[in-house]
Coordinates of C-alpha atoms and ligand atoms in Angstrom, one line a residue:
Chain A
M16 CA 0.1 0.2 -0.4
K17 CA 0.8 3.4 -0.5
V18 CA 1.5 5.8 2.9
L19 CA 1.6 9.1 2.2
L20 CA 3.4 11.2 5.6
R21 CA 3.4 15.1 6.5
N22 CA 5.9 17.4 7.4
P23 CA 7.8 16.7 6.0
R24 CA 5.8 15.4 3.0
R25 CA 7.0 11.7 1.7
E26 CA 5.7 8.9 0.5
L27 CA 6.3 5.0 1.3
E28 CA 5.1 1.8 0.2
M29 CA 4.3 -1.2 3.0
P30 CA 3.3 -4.6 2.6
G31 CA -0.3 -5.2 2.9
P32 CA -2.8 -6.0 4.7
M33 CA -2.3 -4.7 7.8
R34 CA -4.2 -3.4 10.5
V35 CA -3.5 0.4 11.1
H36 CA -2.5 -0.3 14.6
A37 CA 0.1 -2.3 13.1
L38 CA 1.1 0.1 10.4
L39 CA 1.7 2.7 12.7
D40 CA 3.5 0.7 15.4
R41 CA 5.9 -0.5 12.6
L42 CA 6.8 3.2 11.7
Q43 CA 6.7 3.5 15.3
L44 CA 4.0 6.8 15.6
N45 CA 2.0 7.5 18.7
R46 CA -1.5 6.9 18.0
E47 CA -2.6 9.7 19.8
S48 CA -0.4 12.0 17.2
V49 CA -2.0 10.9 14.1
L50 CA -4.8 10.5 12.2
V51 CA -5.0 7.3 9.3
I52 CA -7.1 9.2 6.3
R53 CA -8.3 6.7 3.6
G54 CA -10.2 8.8 0.7
D55 CA -12.2 11.4 2.3
T56 CA -12.5 9.4 5.2
L57 CA -10.5 8.7 8.8
V58 CA -10.1 4.8 9.6
T59 CA -9.5 3.7 13.1
G60 CA -7.0 1.5 14.9
D61 CA -8.6 -1.8 14.8
A62 CA -9.2 -1.2 10.7
A63 CA -7.8 -3.4 8.0
L64 CA -5.7 -1.9 5.4
A65 CA -5.7 -3.5 1.8
D66 CA -2.4 -4.1 -0.6
H67 CA -4.0 -1.8 -2.9
D68 CA -5.0 1.3 -0.2
E69 CA -3.8 4.3 -0.4
V70 CA -3.6 6.2 3.2
E71 CA -2.5 9.5 4.4
I72 CA -0.6 9.7 7.8
R73 CA -1.4 13.0 9.2
P74 CA 0.3 14.9 12.1
V75 CA -2.1 16.6 14.4
I76 CA 0.2 18.2 16.7
S77 CA 0.7 21.8 16.3
G78 CA 2.7 24.2 18.3
G79 CA 3.8 27.0 19.6
A80 CA 2.3 30.0 21.9
R81 CA -1.1 31.1 20.4
Chain B
M26 CA -14.9 -0.7 15.8
K27 CA -18.4 0.1 16.2
C28 CA -20.1 3.8 16.9
R29 CA -20.5 4.1 20.7
S30 CA -23.9 5.8 19.9
C31 CA -25.5 4.1 16.7
R32 CA -23.5 1.1 16.2
E33 CA -23.0 1.8 12.9
P34 CA -19.2 1.7 11.7
A35 CA -16.8 3.9 13.6
V36 CA -14.4 6.1 11.8
I37 CA -12.5 7.7 15.0
D38 CA -11.8 5.8 18.3
I39 CA -10.7 8.2 21.4
R40 CA -8.8 6.2 23.9
R41 CA -9.7 8.5 26.9
H42 CA -13.5 8.0 26.4
N43 CA -12.7 4.5 25.6
A44 CA -15.4 4.7 22.1
G45 CA -15.5 5.0 18.7
F46 CA -18.0 7.4 16.7
C47 CA -19.4 7.2 13.2
R48 CA -18.8 10.7 11.3
D49 CA -22.2 12.3 12.3
C50 CA -22.0 11.4 16.0
F51 CA -18.6 12.4 16.3
L52 CA -19.3 15.9 15.0
R53 CA -22.5 15.8 17.5
H54 CA -19.8 14.8 20.2
C55 CA -17.9 18.1 19.3
R56 CA -20.5 20.1 19.4
E57 CA -21.3 18.9 22.6
Q58 CA -17.9 19.3 24.2
V59 CA -17.7 22.7 23.0
K60 CA -21.4 23.4 24.2
R61 CA -20.3 21.7 27.9
A62 CA -17.1 23.8 28.4
V63 CA -19.2 26.8 27.6
E64 CA -21.7 26.2 29.6
D65 CA -19.5 24.8 32.6
W66 CA -17.3 28.0 32.6
S67 CA -19.8 30.4 31.6
M68 CA -17.7 31.6 28.7
L69 CA -20.5 33.5 26.9
V70 CA -23.8 35.2 27.3
P71 CA -26.6 35.6 24.9
G72 CA -25.9 38.3 22.3
D73 CA -22.0 38.3 22.7
R74 CA -20.5 39.2 20.1
V75 CA -17.2 37.0 19.6
L76 CA -14.6 37.8 17.7
V77 CA -12.7 34.3 17.0
A78 CA -8.5 34.1 16.4
V79 CA -7.8 32.4 13.3
S80 CA -4.7 31.3 12.4
G81 CA -5.8 29.0 9.4
G82 CA -4.9 25.7 11.3
K83 CA -7.3 23.5 12.6
D84 CA -8.3 24.2 16.3
S85 CA -9.3 27.9 15.6
L86 CA -11.2 26.7 12.0
A87 CA -12.8 24.0 13.9
L88 CA -13.5 26.6 16.9
W89 CA -15.4 29.0 14.2
D90 CA -17.4 26.3 12.8
V91 CA -18.8 24.6 15.7
L92 CA -19.4 27.8 17.4
L93 CA -21.6 29.3 14.0
D94 CA -23.1 25.6 14.3
L95 CA -24.7 26.7 17.8
G96 CA -25.3 29.6 16.4
V97 CA -23.1 32.2 18.0
D98 CA -22.5 35.4 16.7
A99 CA -18.7 34.4 15.6
D100 CA -16.8 36.8 13.4
G101 CA -13.0 35.8 13.1
L102 CA -9.4 37.8 12.8
Y103 CA -6.7 36.2 10.6
L104 CA -3.1 38.2 11.8
G105 CA -0.8 38.6 9.1
L106 CA 2.4 37.8 10.4
G107 CA 4.6 37.9 8.0
I108 CA 6.1 34.1 8.1
G109 CA 6.9 33.6 4.3
E110 CA 4.7 30.6 2.6
Y111 CA 3.4 29.7 5.7
S112 CA 1.5 32.8 6.4
D113 CA 0.3 33.0 2.8
D114 CA -1.0 29.8 2.9
S115 CA -2.9 30.0 6.6
G116 CA -4.2 33.1 5.3
A117 CA -5.7 31.3 2.3
M118 CA -7.4 28.8 4.2
A119 CA -8.9 31.2 6.6
R120 CA -10.1 33.7 4.0
A121 CA -11.7 30.3 1.9
Y122 CA -13.3 28.7 5.2
A123 CA -14.9 32.5 5.7
A124 CA -16.0 32.6 1.9
T125 CA -17.9 29.6 2.2
R126 CA -19.3 29.9 5.4
R127 CA -20.1 34.0 4.2
A128 CA -18.7 34.8 7.6
T129 CA -16.8 37.8 8.0
L130 CA -12.9 37.8 8.6
I131 CA -11.2 40.7 9.6
E132 CA -7.8 40.7 8.5
V133 CA -4.8 42.5 10.0
D134 CA -1.4 42.7 8.3
I135 CA 1.7 43.1 10.8
P136 CA 4.0 44.0 8.2
S137 CA 2.2 46.6 6.0
E138 CA 0.1 48.2 9.4
Y139 CA 3.0 48.1 11.6
G140 CA 5.9 47.8 9.5
F141 CA 7.8 44.5 10.2
D142 CA 7.0 41.1 10.5
I143 CA 7.8 38.1 12.7
P144 CA 11.4 36.8 11.2
G145 CA 12.5 40.2 11.5
A146 CA 11.5 41.0 15.1
A147 CA 12.8 38.0 16.7
A148 CA 16.2 39.1 15.0
A149 CA 15.9 42.5 16.4
T150 CA 15.3 41.4 19.9
R151 CA 17.3 38.4 20.0
R152 CA 14.7 36.3 20.9
V153 CA 12.9 33.3 19.8
P154 CA 10.2 34.1 17.4
C155 CA 7.3 32.9 19.2
S156 CA 8.2 35.4 22.1
A157 CA 7.4 38.4 19.5
C158 CA 4.8 36.7 17.9
G159 CA 2.3 35.5 21.2
L160 CA 2.9 39.0 22.4
S161 CA 1.8 40.9 19.2
K162 CA -1.0 38.3 18.7
R163 CA -2.3 39.1 22.2
H164 CA -2.1 42.9 21.8
L165 CA -3.7 42.4 18.5
F166 CA -6.3 40.4 18.8
N167 CA -7.3 42.7 22.4
Q168 CA -7.1 45.3 20.4
A169 CA -9.3 44.6 17.4
A170 CA -12.2 43.1 19.6
L171 CA -12.1 46.5 21.6
D172 CA -12.1 48.8 18.3
G173 CA -14.7 46.7 17.2
G174 CA -17.1 46.2 19.5
Y175 CA -16.7 42.4 20.6
D176 CA -17.4 41.0 24.2
V177 CA -15.3 37.9 23.5
V178 CA -11.9 36.8 22.1
A179 CA -12.2 32.8 21.4
T180 CA -8.7 31.2 20.7
G181 CA -8.9 27.5 19.6
H182 CA -6.8 26.4 22.7
N183 CA -7.6 22.5 23.0
L184 CA -6.9 20.1 25.8
D185 CA -3.2 19.4 24.6
D186 CA -2.2 22.6 24.4
E187 CA -3.8 23.7 28.1
A188 CA -1.8 20.3 29.3
A189 CA 1.1 21.0 27.7
V190 CA 1.2 24.8 28.8
L191 CA 0.4 23.6 32.5
F192 CA 3.1 21.0 32.4
G193 CA 5.9 23.2 31.2
N194 CA 4.7 25.7 34.4
V195 CA 4.1 23.3 36.3
L196 CA 8.0 22.0 35.5
R197 CA 9.4 25.6 36.5
W198 CA 6.7 26.4 39.2
N199 CA 5.3 29.5 37.3
T200 CA 3.3 30.3 40.0
D201 CA 2.2 33.3 38.2
Y202 CA 1.2 31.8 35.2
L203 CA -0.6 29.0 37.0
G204 CA -3.1 31.5 38.4
R205 CA -3.9 32.9 35.5
Q206 CA -4.3 29.4 33.2
L207 CA -8.3 29.4 33.1
P208 CA -10.6 29.0 30.4
V209 CA -11.6 32.4 30.9
L210 CA -10.3 35.8 32.0
P211 CA -13.0 38.0 32.6
A212 CA -13.3 41.0 31.0
A213 CA -11.4 44.0 32.9
Q214 CA -10.5 47.5 31.7
G215 CA -9.0 47.9 28.9
F216 CA -9.5 44.6 28.5
A217 CA -11.9 42.3 26.0
R218 CA -13.1 38.4 27.9
K219 CA -10.7 35.7 26.6
V220 CA -12.3 32.3 26.2
K221 CA -10.9 28.9 25.2
P222 CA -14.2 27.1 24.6
L223 CA -12.1 23.9 22.5
I224 CA -10.4 22.9 25.9
R225 CA -12.5 19.5 26.5
L226 CA -11.1 18.3 22.9
G227 CA -7.7 17.1 22.1
E228 CA -6.0 18.2 19.3
R229 CA -6.7 14.9 17.0
E230 CA -10.7 15.5 17.5
T231 CA -9.9 19.0 16.2
A232 CA -7.9 17.3 13.4
A233 CA -10.2 14.7 12.7
Y234 CA -13.4 17.0 13.2
C235 CA -12.1 19.0 10.2
V236 CA -10.9 15.8 8.1
L237 CA -14.6 14.6 8.0
T238 CA -16.5 18.4 7.6
G239 CA -14.0 18.7 4.7
I240 CA -12.6 22.0 6.2
D241 CA -9.0 22.3 4.6
Y242 CA -6.7 23.9 6.9
I243 CA -2.5 24.4 7.3
V244 CA -1.5 21.2 7.7
E245 CA 2.5 22.2 7.4
E246 CA 4.0 23.6 10.9
C247 CA 4.9 27.3 11.3
P248 CA 8.9 26.7 10.5
N249 CA 9.5 28.5 13.9
A250 CA 7.4 25.6 16.1
V251 CA 9.9 22.9 15.2
G252 CA 12.1 21.5 17.8
N253 CA 10.2 24.0 20.7
K254 CA 8.9 23.4 24.3
H255 CA 6.0 23.1 24.2
L256 CA 6.5 20.5 21.3
G257 CA 8.3 19.0 23.4
Y258 CA 5.6 18.7 26.2
K259 CA 3.3 17.4 24.1
A260 CA 5.0 14.8 23.0
A261 CA 6.3 13.9 26.6
L262 CA 2.1 13.7 27.2
N263 CA 1.4 11.6 24.5
D264 CA 4.0 9.4 25.8
I265 CA 2.1 8.9 29.0
E266 CA -1.3 9.3 26.9
A267 CA -0.3 6.1 25.0
Q268 CA 0.5 4.4 27.9
S269 CA -2.5 5.4 30.1
P270 CA -5.4 6.8 28.3
G271 CA -7.0 9.8 29.8
S272 CA -4.3 11.3 31.6
K273 CA -3.9 14.2 29.7
A274 CA -8.0 15.3 30.9
A275 CA -6.9 14.3 34.3
F276 CA -4.2 16.5 34.1
Y277 CA -5.5 19.4 33.1
F278 CA -9.2 19.2 34.7
G279 CA -7.6 18.5 38.3
F280 CA -5.4 21.3 38.0
L281 CA -8.5 23.5 37.2
D282 CA -10.7 21.5 39.6
R283 CA -8.1 21.4 42.7
A284 CA -5.1 23.4 42.6
S285 CA -5.9 26.4 40.1
S286 CA -7.5 28.4 42.6
K287 CA -4.7 28.0 45.2
F288 CA -2.3 30.2 42.6
A289 CA -5.1 32.5 41.8
E290 CA -4.0 35.3 44.5
E291 CA -0.5 36.2 43.1
T292 CA -2.1 36.8 39.9
A293 CA -4.2 39.1 41.4
A294 CA -1.6 41.6 42.6
G295 CA -0.2 41.8 39.4
R296 CA -3.6 42.9 38.0
D297 CA -3.3 46.1 40.5
R298 CA -0.2 47.4 39.1
L299 CA -1.6 47.9 35.6
V300 CA -1.2 51.2 33.9
A301 CA -2.2 52.8 30.0
C302 CA 0.6 52.0 27.7
E303 CA 1.4 55.7 26.9
G304 CA 1.6 54.7 22.9
C305 CA -1.6 52.9 22.5
G306 CA -3.3 53.2 25.7
A307 CA -3.8 49.7 26.2
P308 CA -3.3 48.6 30.5
T309 CA 0.3 47.1 30.9
T310 CA 2.6 46.7 33.8
N311 CA 5.3 48.7 32.3
A312 CA 5.7 52.2 32.7
G313 CA 5.7 54.2 29.2
L314 CA 5.3 52.2 26.4
C315 CA 3.3 48.6 26.7
A316 CA 5.3 45.2 25.8
F317 CA 3.7 45.6 21.6
C318 CA 4.6 49.5 21.1
A319 CA 8.2 48.6 23.0
L320 CA 8.7 46.0 19.6
V321 CA 6.8 48.6 17.4
A322 CA 9.4 51.4 19.0
K323 CA 12.3 48.8 18.5
V324 CA 11.9 46.8 15.2
A325 CA 9.9 49.1 12.8
R326 CA 11.9 49.8 9.4
Ligands
SF4_14 S1 5.1 28.9 15.9 FE1 5.7 30.8 17.1 S2 5.8 32.0 15.4 FE2 4.8 30.3 14.0 S3 3.0 31.1 14.3 FE3 2.9 29.8 16.3 S4 3.6 31.3 17.9 FE4 3.8 32.4 15.6
ZN15 ZN1 -23.0 7.6 15.3
ZN16 ZN1 1.2 50.2 23.6

């Protein structure tokens, strides 16, 4: 599957099928810090991603004094 | 995973609530959390004119959207900070959102109105950009609210922001800041009321809100945020949260319920010493110019 990461923007190829949690663990990402987007919606941690899926892993942490 | 409310397939899981939500139930959850924060802390009264501090990021756009959906009279204020591409893109997002909702967006462009930009101010003061930026935002949001006849300035600070600020203040026992870290600061002479209606939502939730409602927000971070302390505190808290969901909420709400009042006295003492700025008339603790006017005097070309 195709995985788009942001900040900085980059693309990875990962083998599917795989659950979202497993994908985040593999990439050593904290699930509190990201959303996983497939198409125009979100997927939960237990969702299975297929080999032909394209997903975006979007960080949600923003910083700075506001 | 199924939605906690309607048993349809969930699109998001929120571990601190031990629940999943479908799109519609999640959006309702967000509105309810904002409503509850507003009510619990008496943030707004009917008829209030609200000015939302809009950065083009997920929090402020989600906040504006929820307030409009709740029927609040809310206009936006966007500050042009002059931070290169980040400012261009975030301004475009704020304008695009306002246009789709037919909402009023006021803009104040610091470079054209005050003759400096944030990177320039950082260089001239030899301090981190966030310091000049933060003080400019506080000053200009308040100024715009008073000038425009708004009762309240609403900012998009979420649970993660507040927990991270609290964490930093506790690490250093900044007791005067601890006394001021409240979701509502009442209006006072020269100050509009300040409210933070998103304190019951984490930033994963505000980002999800935008994705699910199709609000386009700026995902790329301000270049000056990279590696700052605030982000470090958030990362540390998220490590704890991953081990023990609900920790951030317990930390912050426990503080509000059981500790914050213990620091209130020190803060009240500071308030008595305010005088009018000689430049703009805003209340300040400095004799002479307020921090913003002093910055302008120092850096304006
Ligand atoms: S990260 Fe710092 S400089 Fe950038 S917008 Fe936020 S406060 Fe301003
Ligand atoms: Zn539902
Ligand atoms: Zn002044």
